[in-house]
Coordinates of C-alpha atoms in Angstrom, one line a residue:
X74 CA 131.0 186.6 53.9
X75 CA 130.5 186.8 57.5
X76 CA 126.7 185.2 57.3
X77 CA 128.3 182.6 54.8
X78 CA 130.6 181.2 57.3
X79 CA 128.6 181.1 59.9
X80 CA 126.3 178.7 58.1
X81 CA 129.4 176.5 56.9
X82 CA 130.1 176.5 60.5
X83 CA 126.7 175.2 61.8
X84 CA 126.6 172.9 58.8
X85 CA 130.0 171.2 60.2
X86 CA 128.8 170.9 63.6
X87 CA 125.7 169.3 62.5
X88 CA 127.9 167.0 60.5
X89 CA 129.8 166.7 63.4
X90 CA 127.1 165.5 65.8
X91 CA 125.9 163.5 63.2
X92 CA 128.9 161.5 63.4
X93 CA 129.6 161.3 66.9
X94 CA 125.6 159.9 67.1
X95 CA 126.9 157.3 64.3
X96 CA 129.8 156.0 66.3
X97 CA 128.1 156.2 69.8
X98 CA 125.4 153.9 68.2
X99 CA 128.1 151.7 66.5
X100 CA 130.0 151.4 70.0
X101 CA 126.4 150.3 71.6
X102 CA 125.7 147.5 68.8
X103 CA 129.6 146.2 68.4
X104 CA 128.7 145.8 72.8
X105 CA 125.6 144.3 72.2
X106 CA 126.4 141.9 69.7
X107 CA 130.0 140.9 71.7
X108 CA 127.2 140.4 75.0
X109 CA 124.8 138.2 72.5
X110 CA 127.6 135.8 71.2
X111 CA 129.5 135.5 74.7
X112 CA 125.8 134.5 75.8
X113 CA 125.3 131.9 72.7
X114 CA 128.8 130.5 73.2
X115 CA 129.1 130.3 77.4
X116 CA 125.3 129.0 77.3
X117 CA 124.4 129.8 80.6
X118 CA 121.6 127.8 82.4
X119 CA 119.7 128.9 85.2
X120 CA 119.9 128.4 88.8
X121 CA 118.2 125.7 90.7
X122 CA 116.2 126.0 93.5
X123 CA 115.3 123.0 95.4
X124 CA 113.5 122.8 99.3
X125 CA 115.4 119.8 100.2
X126 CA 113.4 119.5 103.7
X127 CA 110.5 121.0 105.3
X128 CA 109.4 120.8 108.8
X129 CA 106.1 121.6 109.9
X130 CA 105.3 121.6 113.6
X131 CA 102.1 123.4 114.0
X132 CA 99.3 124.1 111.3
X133 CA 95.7 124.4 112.7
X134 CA 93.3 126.5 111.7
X135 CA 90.0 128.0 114.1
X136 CA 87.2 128.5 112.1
X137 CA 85.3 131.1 114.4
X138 CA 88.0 133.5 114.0
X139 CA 89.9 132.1 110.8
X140 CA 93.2 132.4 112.2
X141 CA 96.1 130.0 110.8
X142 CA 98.6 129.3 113.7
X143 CA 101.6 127.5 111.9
X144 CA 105.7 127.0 112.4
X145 CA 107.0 125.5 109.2
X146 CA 111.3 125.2 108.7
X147 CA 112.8 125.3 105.6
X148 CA 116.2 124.2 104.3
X149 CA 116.7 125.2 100.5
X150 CA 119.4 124.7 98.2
X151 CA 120.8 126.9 95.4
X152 CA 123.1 125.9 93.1
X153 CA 124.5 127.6 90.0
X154 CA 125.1 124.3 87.6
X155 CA 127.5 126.7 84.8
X156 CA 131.0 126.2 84.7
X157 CA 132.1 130.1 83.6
X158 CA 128.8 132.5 85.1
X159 CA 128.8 133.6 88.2
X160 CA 125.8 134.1 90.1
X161 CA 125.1 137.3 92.6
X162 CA 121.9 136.9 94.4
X163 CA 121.3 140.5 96.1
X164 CA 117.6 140.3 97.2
X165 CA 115.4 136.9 98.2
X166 CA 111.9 136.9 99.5
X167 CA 109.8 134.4 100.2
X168 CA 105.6 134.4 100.6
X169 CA 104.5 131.1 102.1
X170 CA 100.8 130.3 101.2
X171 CA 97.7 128.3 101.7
X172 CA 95.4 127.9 99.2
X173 CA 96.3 130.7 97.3
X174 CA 96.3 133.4 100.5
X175 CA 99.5 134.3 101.6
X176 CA 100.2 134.0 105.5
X177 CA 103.5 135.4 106.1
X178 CA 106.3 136.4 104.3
X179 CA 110.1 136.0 104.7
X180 CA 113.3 138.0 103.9
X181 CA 116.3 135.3 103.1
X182 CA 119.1 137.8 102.3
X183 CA 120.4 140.8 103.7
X184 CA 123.7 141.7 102.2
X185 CA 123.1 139.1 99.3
X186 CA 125.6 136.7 98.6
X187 CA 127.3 134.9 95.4
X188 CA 127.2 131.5 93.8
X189 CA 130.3 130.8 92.6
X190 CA 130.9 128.1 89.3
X191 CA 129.3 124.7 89.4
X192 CA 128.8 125.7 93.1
X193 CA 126.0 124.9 95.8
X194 CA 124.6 127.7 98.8
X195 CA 122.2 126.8 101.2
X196 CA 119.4 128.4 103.4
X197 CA 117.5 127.9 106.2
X198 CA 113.9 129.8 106.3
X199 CA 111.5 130.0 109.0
X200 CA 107.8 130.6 108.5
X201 CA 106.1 131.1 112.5
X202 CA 103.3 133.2 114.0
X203 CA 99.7 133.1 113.0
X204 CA 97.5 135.3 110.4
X205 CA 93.8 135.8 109.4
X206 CA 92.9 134.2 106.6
X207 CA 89.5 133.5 105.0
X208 CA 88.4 130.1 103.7
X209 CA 85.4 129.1 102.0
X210 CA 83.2 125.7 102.5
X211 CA 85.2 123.8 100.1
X212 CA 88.7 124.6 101.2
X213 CA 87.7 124.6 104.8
X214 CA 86.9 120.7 103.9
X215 CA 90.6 120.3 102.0
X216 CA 92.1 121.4 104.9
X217 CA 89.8 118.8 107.4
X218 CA 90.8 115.9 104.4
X219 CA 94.7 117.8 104.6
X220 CA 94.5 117.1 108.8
X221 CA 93.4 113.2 108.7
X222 CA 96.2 112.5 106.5
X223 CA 98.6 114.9 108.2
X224 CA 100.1 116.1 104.7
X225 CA 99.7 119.9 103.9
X226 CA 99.4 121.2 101.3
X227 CA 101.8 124.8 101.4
X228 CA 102.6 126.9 98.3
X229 CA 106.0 128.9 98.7
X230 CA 106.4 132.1 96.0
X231 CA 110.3 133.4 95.2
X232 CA 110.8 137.2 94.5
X233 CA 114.8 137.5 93.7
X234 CA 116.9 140.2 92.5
X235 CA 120.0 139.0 90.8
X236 CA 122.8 139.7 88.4
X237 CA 124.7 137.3 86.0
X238 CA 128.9 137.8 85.8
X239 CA 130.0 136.5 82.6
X240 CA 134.0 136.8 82.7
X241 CA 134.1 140.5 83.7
X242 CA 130.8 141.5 82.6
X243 CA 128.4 141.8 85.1
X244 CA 124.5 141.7 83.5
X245 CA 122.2 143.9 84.6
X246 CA 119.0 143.1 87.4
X247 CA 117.2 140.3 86.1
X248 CA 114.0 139.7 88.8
X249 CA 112.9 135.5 88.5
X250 CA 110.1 134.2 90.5
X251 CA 110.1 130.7 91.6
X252 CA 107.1 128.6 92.7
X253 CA 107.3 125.8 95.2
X254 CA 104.0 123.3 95.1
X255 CA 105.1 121.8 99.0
X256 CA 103.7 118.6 100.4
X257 CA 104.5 119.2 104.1
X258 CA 103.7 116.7 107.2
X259 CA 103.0 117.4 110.4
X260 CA 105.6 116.4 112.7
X261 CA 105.0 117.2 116.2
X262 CA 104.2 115.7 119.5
X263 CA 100.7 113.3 119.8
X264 CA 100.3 114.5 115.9
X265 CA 102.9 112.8 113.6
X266 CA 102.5 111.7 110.1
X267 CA 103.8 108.5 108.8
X268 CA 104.9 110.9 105.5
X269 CA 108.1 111.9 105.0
X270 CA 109.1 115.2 102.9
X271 CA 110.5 114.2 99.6
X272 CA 112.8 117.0 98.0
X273 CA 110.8 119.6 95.8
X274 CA 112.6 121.3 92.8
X275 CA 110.6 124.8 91.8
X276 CA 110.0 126.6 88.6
X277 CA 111.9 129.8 88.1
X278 CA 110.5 131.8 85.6
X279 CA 112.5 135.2 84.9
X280 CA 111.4 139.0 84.8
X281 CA 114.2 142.1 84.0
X282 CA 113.8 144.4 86.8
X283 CA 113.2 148.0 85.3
X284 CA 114.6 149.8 88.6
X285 CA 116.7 149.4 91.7
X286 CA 113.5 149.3 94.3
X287 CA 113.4 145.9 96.3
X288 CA 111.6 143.0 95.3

């Protein structure tokens, strides 16, 4: 008897585990599938990233040592374009580069910031110093046809951590890169290009981040 109930009491926990795994998993899907038709019925639309000026004061390149010495000034714009998402952006960084070679790389937040509804945010980045870089015959020579003409051409990379608030859901990390394609004049003293920078709109293209480490 004793032996009996002890296996019509491991039978019932197993049925009872069985159905607390049921209803944990129902729970998970009725959540999923509320987050999947909030999504389809808000329609949210990316950010947009534009660099709405650009400043470039020094870019000149020494071929015996192949150092860049450049000062470039951003200002960017970001604007959330949804009327009911809220965007939290908690980690930008930016890699400016010359044909395809990075040459310095910038932090744009530090205790990251939010973009409210149908809202606008601005930054200012500064790209200065100088950095080794190596450049073959043929980009050398872009670079010479780049410096008669006074327009350069300057790559800027994106790596952003952000998170999505859809009424009082808050998504999870979602990590987007955004590429910049610049065309940047010089604008300094005895060096000026008749150019002017027109307004550049990037390409975000999204990632989900798989841990907290920074971007």
């Amino acid at each position: 008897m004793e032996a009996l109930a002890y296996l019509r009491a491991i039978q019932f926990a197993a049925e009872l585990d069985f159905h607390c795994i049921i209803f944990e998993v129902s729970v998970i899907l009725i959540i999923f599938l509320a987050y999947i038709i909030a999504w389809f019925i808000l329609h949210p639309r990316t950010f947009k990233l534009h660099v709405t000026d650009a400043k470039l004061t020094k870019f000149n390149f020494t071929t015996n040592n192949n150092i860049l010495q450049y000062k470039l000034d951003l200002n960017i714009s970001l604007r959330n374009p949804n009327k009911k998402v809220t965007i939290y952006f908690d980690k930008i960084k930016a890699n400016a580069l010359y044909e395809g070679q990075r040459f310095d790389t910038e932090s744009l937040t530090e205790l990251g910031f939010k973009v409210d509804r149908k809202s606008t945010h601005f930054l200012n980045a500064t790209f200065a110093g100088q950095q080794l870089i190596e450049l073959d015959a043929h980009e050398i020579s872009d670079f010479n046809e780049e410096k008669s003409a006074g327009v350069y051409s300057v790559d800027l990379r994106f790596y952003l951590r952000i998170r999505i608030r859809i009424g009082d859901f808050i998504t999870g990390k979602y990590k987007p890169k955004v590429k910049c394609e610049l065309e940047v004049p010089l604008s300094s003293k005895g060096n000026s290009s008749t150019a002017r920078f027109e307004t550049t709109r990037c390409h975000i293209y999204y990632l989900i981040a798989r841990n907290d480490r920074d971007v």
